[in-house]
Amino acid sequence: MTVTAVKSAEEFATLINSGKTVFVDFWATWCGPCRMISPVFERFSSQLTDSGAEFYKVDVDELPDVAQEWDIRAMPTFVAFKNGQKTGDLVGANPTGLQSLIVKQLTA
């Protein structure tokens, strides 16, 4: 699976309540670290196509209400969701930390 951009708050709510493990990259076009780690997030999504997890991006400038609802204060912030609940997060462009977040969520 590739990383899909979320286009609305309604779509976001549907995705995180799907019952699947969902990883979301909260990012901004002007954020240099976001652009640096984006290919890493894409690679994990491609490598984990059989995991059942889904990978999405939320541009905080396009969907500020979603970012505010989930208390996103810095970019990039990666958040894991399951059944509408936040199950883990990582603030910053840390490839090792991102891998740890994903592995932990998929083995929980």
GROMACS .gro file of N, CA and C in nm:
model
  324
    1MET      N    1   0.084  -0.119   0.000
    1MET     CA    2   0.000   0.000   0.000
    1MET      C    3   0.088   0.124   0.000
    2THR      N    4   0.044   0.223  -0.068
    2THR     CA    5   0.114   0.350  -0.066
    2THR      C    6   0.051   0.439   0.041
    3VAL      N    7   0.117   0.550   0.068
    3VAL     CA    8   0.065   0.646   0.164
    3VAL      C    9  -0.037   0.733   0.091
    4THR      N   10  -0.156   0.745   0.148
    4THR     CA   11  -0.265   0.818   0.085
    4THR      C   12  -0.292   0.947   0.162
    5ALA      N   13  -0.310   1.055   0.090
    5ALA     CA   14  -0.342   1.184   0.153
    5ALA      C   15  -0.488   1.186   0.195
    6VAL      N   16  -0.513   1.227   0.316
    6VAL     CA   17  -0.649   1.242   0.368
    6VAL      C   18  -0.701   1.378   0.325
    7LYS      N   19  -0.822   1.383   0.272
    7LYS     CA   20  -0.876   1.505   0.214
    7LYS      C   21  -0.979   1.577   0.299
    8SER      N   22  -1.032   1.510   0.403
    8SER     CA   23  -1.135   1.576   0.485
    8SER      C   24  -1.136   1.517   0.626
    9ALA      N   25  -1.195   1.593   0.718
    9ALA     CA   26  -1.209   1.546   0.855
    9ALA      C   27  -1.300   1.423   0.860
   10GLU      N   28  -1.400   1.420   0.777
   10GLU     CA   29  -1.492   1.305   0.774
   10GLU      C   30  -1.418   1.180   0.727
   11GLU      N   31  -1.337   1.194   0.623
   11GLU     CA   32  -1.258   1.080   0.575
   11GLU      C   33  -1.163   1.032   0.684
   12PHE      N   34  -1.098   1.125   0.753
   12PHE     CA   35  -1.006   1.089   0.860
   12PHE      C   36  -1.077   1.008   0.968
   13ALA      N   37  -1.194   1.054   1.011
   13ALA     CA   38  -1.270   0.984   1.114
   13ALA      C   39  -1.307   0.843   1.070
   14THR      N   40  -1.346   0.829   0.945
   14THR     CA   41  -1.380   0.696   0.892
   14THR      C   42  -1.259   0.605   0.893
   15LEU      N   43  -1.145   0.657   0.851
   15LEU     CA   44  -1.024   0.576   0.842
   15LEU      C   45  -0.977   0.526   0.979
   16ILE      N   46  -0.974   0.616   1.077
   16ILE     CA   47  -0.920   0.574   1.207
   16ILE      C   48  -1.017   0.486   1.284
   17ASN      N   49  -1.143   0.482   1.241
   17ASN     CA   50  -1.243   0.397   1.306
   17ASN      C   51  -1.270   0.270   1.226
   18SER      N   52  -1.181   0.236   1.133
   18SER     CA   53  -1.203   0.121   1.045
   18SER      C   54  -1.179  -0.013   1.112
   19GLY      N   55  -1.119  -0.014   1.231
   19GLY     CA   56  -1.084  -0.140   1.296
   19GLY      C   57  -0.944  -0.187   1.262
   20LYS      N   58  -0.883  -0.124   1.163
   20LYS     CA   59  -0.746  -0.158   1.123
   20LYS      C   60  -0.648  -0.071   1.200
   21THR      N   61  -0.523  -0.115   1.204
   21THR     CA   62  -0.417  -0.029   1.256
   21THR      C   63  -0.385   0.072   1.147
   22VAL      N   64  -0.392   0.200   1.183
   22VAL     CA   65  -0.373   0.308   1.089
   22VAL      C   66  -0.260   0.398   1.138
   23PHE      N   67  -0.164   0.423   1.051
   23PHE     CA   68  -0.054   0.514   1.082
   23PHE      C   69  -0.073   0.642   1.002
   24VAL      N   70  -0.062   0.757   1.072
   24VAL     CA   71  -0.085   0.886   1.008
   24VAL      C   72   0.037   0.975   1.027
   25ASP      N   73   0.084   1.031   0.918
   25ASP     CA   74   0.192   1.129   0.917
   25ASP      C   75   0.128   1.267   0.911
   26PHE      N   76   0.135   1.342   1.022
   26PHE     CA   77   0.091   1.481   1.023
   26PHE      C   78   0.209   1.565   0.980
   27TRP      N   79   0.194   1.635   0.868
   27TRP     CA   80   0.307   1.704   0.806
   27TRP      C   81   0.262   1.839   0.750
   28ALA      N   82   0.359   1.914   0.696
   28ALA     CA   83   0.330   2.041   0.630
   28ALA      C   84   0.425   2.057   0.513
   29THR      N   85   0.377   2.122   0.408
   29THR     CA   86   0.459   2.137   0.287
   29THR      C   87   0.585   2.219   0.314
   30TRP      N   88   0.580   2.311   0.409
   30TRP     CA   89   0.693   2.398   0.438
   30TRP      C   90   0.793   2.336   0.537
   31CYS      N   91   0.766   2.215   0.583
   31CYS     CA   92   0.847   2.149   0.687
   31CYS      C   93   0.958   2.066   0.624
   32GLY      N   94   1.082   2.113   0.637
   32GLY     CA   95   1.198   2.041   0.582
   32GLY      C   96   1.212   1.899   0.636
   33PRO      N   97   1.209   1.881   0.769
   33PRO     CA   98   1.220   1.744   0.823
   33PRO      C   99   1.108   1.652   0.774
   34CYS      N  100   0.989   1.708   0.749
   34CYS     CA  101   0.878   1.627   0.697
   34CYS      C  102   0.915   1.570   0.560
   35ARG      N  103   0.973   1.655   0.476
   35ARG     CA  104   1.012   1.611   0.341
   35ARG      C  105   1.125   1.509   0.348
   36MET      N  106   1.211   1.521   0.449
   36MET     CA  107   1.322   1.426   0.462
   36MET      C  108   1.275   1.287   0.503
   37ILE      N  109   1.178   1.279   0.593
   37ILE     CA  110   1.136   1.147   0.644
   37ILE      C  111   1.021   1.087   0.563
   38SER      N  112   0.957   1.165   0.479
   38SER     CA  113   0.845   1.114   0.399
   38SER      C  114   0.881   0.988   0.320
   39PRO      N  115   0.998   0.982   0.253
   39PRO     CA  116   1.033   0.859   0.180
   39PRO      C  117   1.049   0.737   0.272
   40VAL      N  118   1.089   0.760   0.396
   40VAL     CA  119   1.101   0.650   0.493
   40VAL      C  120   0.963   0.595   0.526
   41PHE      N  121   0.868   0.683   0.551
   41PHE     CA  122   0.729   0.643   0.580
   41PHE      C  123   0.671   0.568   0.460
   42GLU      N  124   0.698   0.619   0.339
   42GLU     CA  125   0.653   0.553   0.215
   42GLU      C  126   0.713   0.411   0.205
   43ARG      N  127   0.841   0.400   0.237
   43ARG     CA  128   0.908   0.270   0.228
   43ARG      C  129   0.845   0.170   0.325
   44PHE      N  130   0.818   0.213   0.449
   44PHE     CA  131   0.754   0.123   0.545
   44PHE      C  132   0.617   0.080   0.494
   45SER      N  133   0.542   0.173   0.435
   45SER     CA  134   0.409   0.137   0.385
   45SER      C  135   0.419   0.033   0.274
   46SER      N  136   0.521   0.044   0.191
   46SER     CA  137   0.541  -0.052   0.081
   46SER      C  138   0.587  -0.188   0.134
   47GLN      N  139   0.671  -0.186   0.235
   47GLN     CA  140   0.725  -0.311   0.290
   47GLN      C  141   0.622  -0.387   0.372
   48LEU      N  142   0.522  -0.318   0.422
   48LEU     CA  143   0.427  -0.380   0.514
   48LEU      C  144   0.288  -0.398   0.453
   49THR      N  145   0.284  -0.422   0.324
   49THR     CA  146   0.155  -0.436   0.256
   49THR      C  147   0.075  -0.555   0.308
   50ASP      N  148   0.141  -0.658   0.360
   50ASP     CA  149   0.071  -0.776   0.409
   50ASP      C  150   0.034  -0.766   0.557
   51SER      N  151   0.066  -0.654   0.621
   51SER     CA  152   0.043  -0.641   0.765
   51SER      C  153  -0.102  -0.609   0.800
   52GLY      N  154  -0.178  -0.561   0.703
   52GLY     CA  155  -0.315  -0.517   0.731
   52GLY      C  156  -0.321  -0.373   0.777
   53ALA      N  157  -0.207  -0.312   0.802
   53ALA     CA  158  -0.202  -0.171   0.844
   53ALA      C  159  -0.221  -0.081   0.722
   54GLU      N  160  -0.268   0.039   0.750
   54GLU     CA  161  -0.284   0.138   0.645
   54GLU      C  162  -0.207   0.264   0.682
   55PHE      N  163  -0.158   0.335   0.580
   55PHE     CA  164  -0.070   0.450   0.600
   55PHE      C  165  -0.129   0.572   0.529
   56TYR      N  166  -0.138   0.683   0.604
   56TYR     CA  167  -0.199   0.805   0.551
   56TYR      C  168  -0.117   0.927   0.591
   57LYS      N  169  -0.141   1.038   0.519
   57LYS     CA  170  -0.080   1.166   0.549
   57LYS      C  171  -0.190   1.269   0.568
   58VAL      N  172  -0.167   1.359   0.664
   58VAL     CA  173  -0.257   1.472   0.685
   58VAL      C  174  -0.173   1.598   0.679
   59ASP      N  175  -0.202   1.684   0.581
   59ASP     CA  176  -0.138   1.814   0.573
   59ASP      C  177  -0.207   1.904   0.676
   60VAL      N  178  -0.131   1.946   0.777
   60VAL     CA  179  -0.191   2.021   0.888
   60VAL      C  180  -0.244   2.157   0.844
   61ASP      N  181  -0.195   2.210   0.733
   61ASP     CA  182  -0.246   2.337   0.682
   61ASP      C  183  -0.377   2.320   0.606
   62GLU      N  184  -0.399   2.202   0.548
   62GLU     CA  185  -0.524   2.175   0.478
   62GLU      C  186  -0.634   2.128   0.572
   63LEU      N  187  -0.595   2.058   0.679
   63LEU     CA  188  -0.692   2.005   0.776
   63LEU      C  189  -0.655   2.048   0.918
   64PRO      N  190  -0.656   2.178   0.946
   64PRO     CA  191  -0.614   2.225   1.078
   64PRO      C  192  -0.703   2.174   1.191
   65ASP      N  193  -0.830   2.150   1.165
   65ASP     CA  194  -0.919   2.101   1.270
   65ASP      C  195  -0.880   1.960   1.315
   66VAL      N  196  -0.838   1.878   1.220
   66VAL     CA  197  -0.795   1.742   1.255
   66VAL      C  198  -0.667   1.749   1.338
   67ALA      N  199  -0.573   1.833   1.295
   67ALA     CA  200  -0.448   1.848   1.370
   67ALA      C  201  -0.475   1.899   1.512
   68GLN      N  202  -0.566   1.994   1.524
   68GLN     CA  203  -0.598   2.048   1.656
   68GLN      C  204  -0.668   1.944   1.743
   69GLU      N  205  -0.759   1.869   1.684
   69GLU     CA  206  -0.831   1.766   1.760
   69GLU      C  207  -0.736   1.666   1.824
   70TRP      N  208  -0.628   1.633   1.753
   70TRP     CA  209  -0.533   1.534   1.802
   70TRP      C  210  -0.410   1.597   1.865
   71ASP      N  211  -0.417   1.728   1.892
   71ASP     CA  212  -0.314   1.801   1.966
   71ASP      C  213  -0.177   1.792   1.898
   72ILE      N  214  -0.176   1.806   1.767
   72ILE     CA  215  -0.051   1.804   1.691
   72ILE      C  216   0.013   1.941   1.705
   73ARG      N  217   0.132   1.945   1.765
   73ARG     CA  218   0.198   2.072   1.793
   73ARG      C  219   0.328   2.089   1.717
   74ALA      N  220   0.380   1.981   1.660
   74ALA     CA  221   0.506   1.987   1.587
   74ALA      C  222   0.496   1.893   1.468
   75MET      N  223   0.572   1.926   1.364
   75MET     CA  224   0.574   1.840   1.246
   75MET      C  225   0.717   1.796   1.220
   76PRO      N  226   0.732   1.674   1.174
   76PRO     CA  227   0.627   1.574   1.156
   76PRO      C  228   0.589   1.509   1.289
   77THR      N  229   0.465   1.467   1.299
   77THR     CA  230   0.419   1.383   1.408
   77THR      C  231   0.350   1.262   1.346
   78PHE      N  232   0.392   1.145   1.389
   78PHE     CA  233   0.334   1.019   1.341
   78PHE      C  234   0.247   0.963   1.452
   79VAL      N  235   0.124   0.927   1.418
   79VAL     CA  236   0.031   0.876   1.518
   79VAL      C  237  -0.026   0.744   1.469
   80ALA      N  238  -0.032   0.646   1.560
   80ALA     CA  239  -0.094   0.518   1.532
   80ALA      C  240  -0.234   0.517   1.594
   81PHE      N  241  -0.330   0.466   1.520
   81PHE     CA  242  -0.468   0.457   1.566
   81PHE      C  243  -0.519   0.315   1.549
   82LYS      N  244  -0.610   0.277   1.637
   82LYS     CA  245  -0.684   0.152   1.622
   82LYS      C  246  -0.820   0.174   1.686
   83ASN      N  247  -0.926   0.143   1.612
   83ASN     CA  248  -1.063   0.159   1.661
   83ASN      C  249  -1.090   0.301   1.712
   84GLY      N  250  -1.036   0.400   1.642
   84GLY     CA  251  -1.061   0.539   1.676
   84GLY      C  252  -0.979   0.591   1.792
   85GLN      N  253  -0.894   0.508   1.848
   85GLN     CA  254  -0.812   0.548   1.962
   85GLN      C  255  -0.665   0.564   1.922
   86LYS      N  256  -0.602   0.665   1.975
   86LYS     CA  257  -0.458   0.683   1.955
   86LYS      C  258  -0.386   0.578   2.038
   87THR      N  259  -0.301   0.499   1.971
   87THR     CA  260  -0.232   0.391   2.042
   87THR      C  261  -0.081   0.414   2.052
   88GLY      N  262  -0.032   0.518   1.985
   88GLY     CA  263   0.110   0.550   1.995
   88GLY      C  264   0.141   0.670   1.908
   89ASP      N  265   0.255   0.734   1.937
   89ASP     CA  266   0.295   0.846   1.853
   89ASP      C  267   0.445   0.869   1.859
   90LEU      N  268   0.491   0.949   1.765
   90LEU     CA  269   0.631   0.987   1.756
   90LEU      C  270   0.636   1.128   1.700
   91VAL      N  271   0.706   1.216   1.770
   91VAL     CA  272   0.724   1.353   1.722
   91VAL      C  273   0.867   1.365   1.670
   92GLY      N  274   0.879   1.414   1.546
   92GLY     CA  275   1.011   1.436   1.488
   92GLY      C  276   1.044   1.338   1.377
   93ALA      N  277   1.147   1.377   1.301
   93ALA     CA  278   1.191   1.297   1.186
   93ALA      C  279   1.299   1.199   1.231
   94ASN      N  280   1.257   1.092   1.295
   94ASN     CA  281   1.348   0.993   1.351
   94ASN      C  282   1.316   0.857   1.288
   95PRO      N  283   1.391   0.816   1.185
   95PRO     CA  284   1.359   0.690   1.116
   95PRO      C  285   1.359   0.569   1.208
   96THR      N  286   1.454   0.561   1.301
   96THR     CA  287   1.459   0.447   1.393
   96THR      C  288   1.338   0.449   1.486
   97GLY      N  289   1.303   0.566   1.535
   97GLY     CA  290   1.186   0.578   1.621
   97GLY      C  291   1.058   0.544   1.547
   98LEU      N  292   1.050   0.585   1.421
   98LEU     CA  293   0.932   0.553   1.339
   98LEU      C  294   0.920   0.402   1.320
   99GLN      N  295   1.030   0.338   1.290
   99GLN     CA  296   1.028   0.192   1.275
   99GLN      C  297   0.983   0.126   1.405
  100SER      N  298   1.035   0.174   1.518
  100SER     CA  299   0.997   0.117   1.647
  100SER      C  300   0.848   0.134   1.674
  101LEU      N  301   0.794   0.253   1.644
  101LEU     CA  302   0.651   0.279   1.661
  101LEU      C  303   0.569   0.180   1.579
  102ILE      N  304   0.605   0.163   1.455
  102ILE     CA  305   0.529   0.075   1.364
  102ILE      C  306   0.537  -0.070   1.412
  103VAL      N  307   0.658  -0.117   1.442
  103VAL     CA  308   0.675  -0.256   1.487
  103VAL      C  309   0.597  -0.281   1.616
  104LYS      N  310   0.607  -0.187   1.710
  104LYS     CA  311   0.537  -0.203   1.838
  104LYS      C  312   0.386  -0.214   1.817
  105GLN      N  313   0.332  -0.131   1.730
  105GLN     CA  314   0.186  -0.132   1.706
  105GLN      C  315   0.142  -0.259   1.635
  106LEU      N  316   0.224  -0.309   1.546
  106LEU     CA  317   0.185  -0.428   1.469
  106LEU      C  318   0.205  -0.557   1.547
  107THR      N  319   0.281  -0.552   1.656
  107THR     CA  320   0.303  -0.672   1.736
  107THR      C  321   0.228  -0.666   1.869
  108ALA      N  322   0.153  -0.559   1.890
  108ALA     CA  323   0.079  -0.542   2.018
  108ALA      C  324  -0.041  -0.634   2.021
   0.00000   0.00000   0.00000
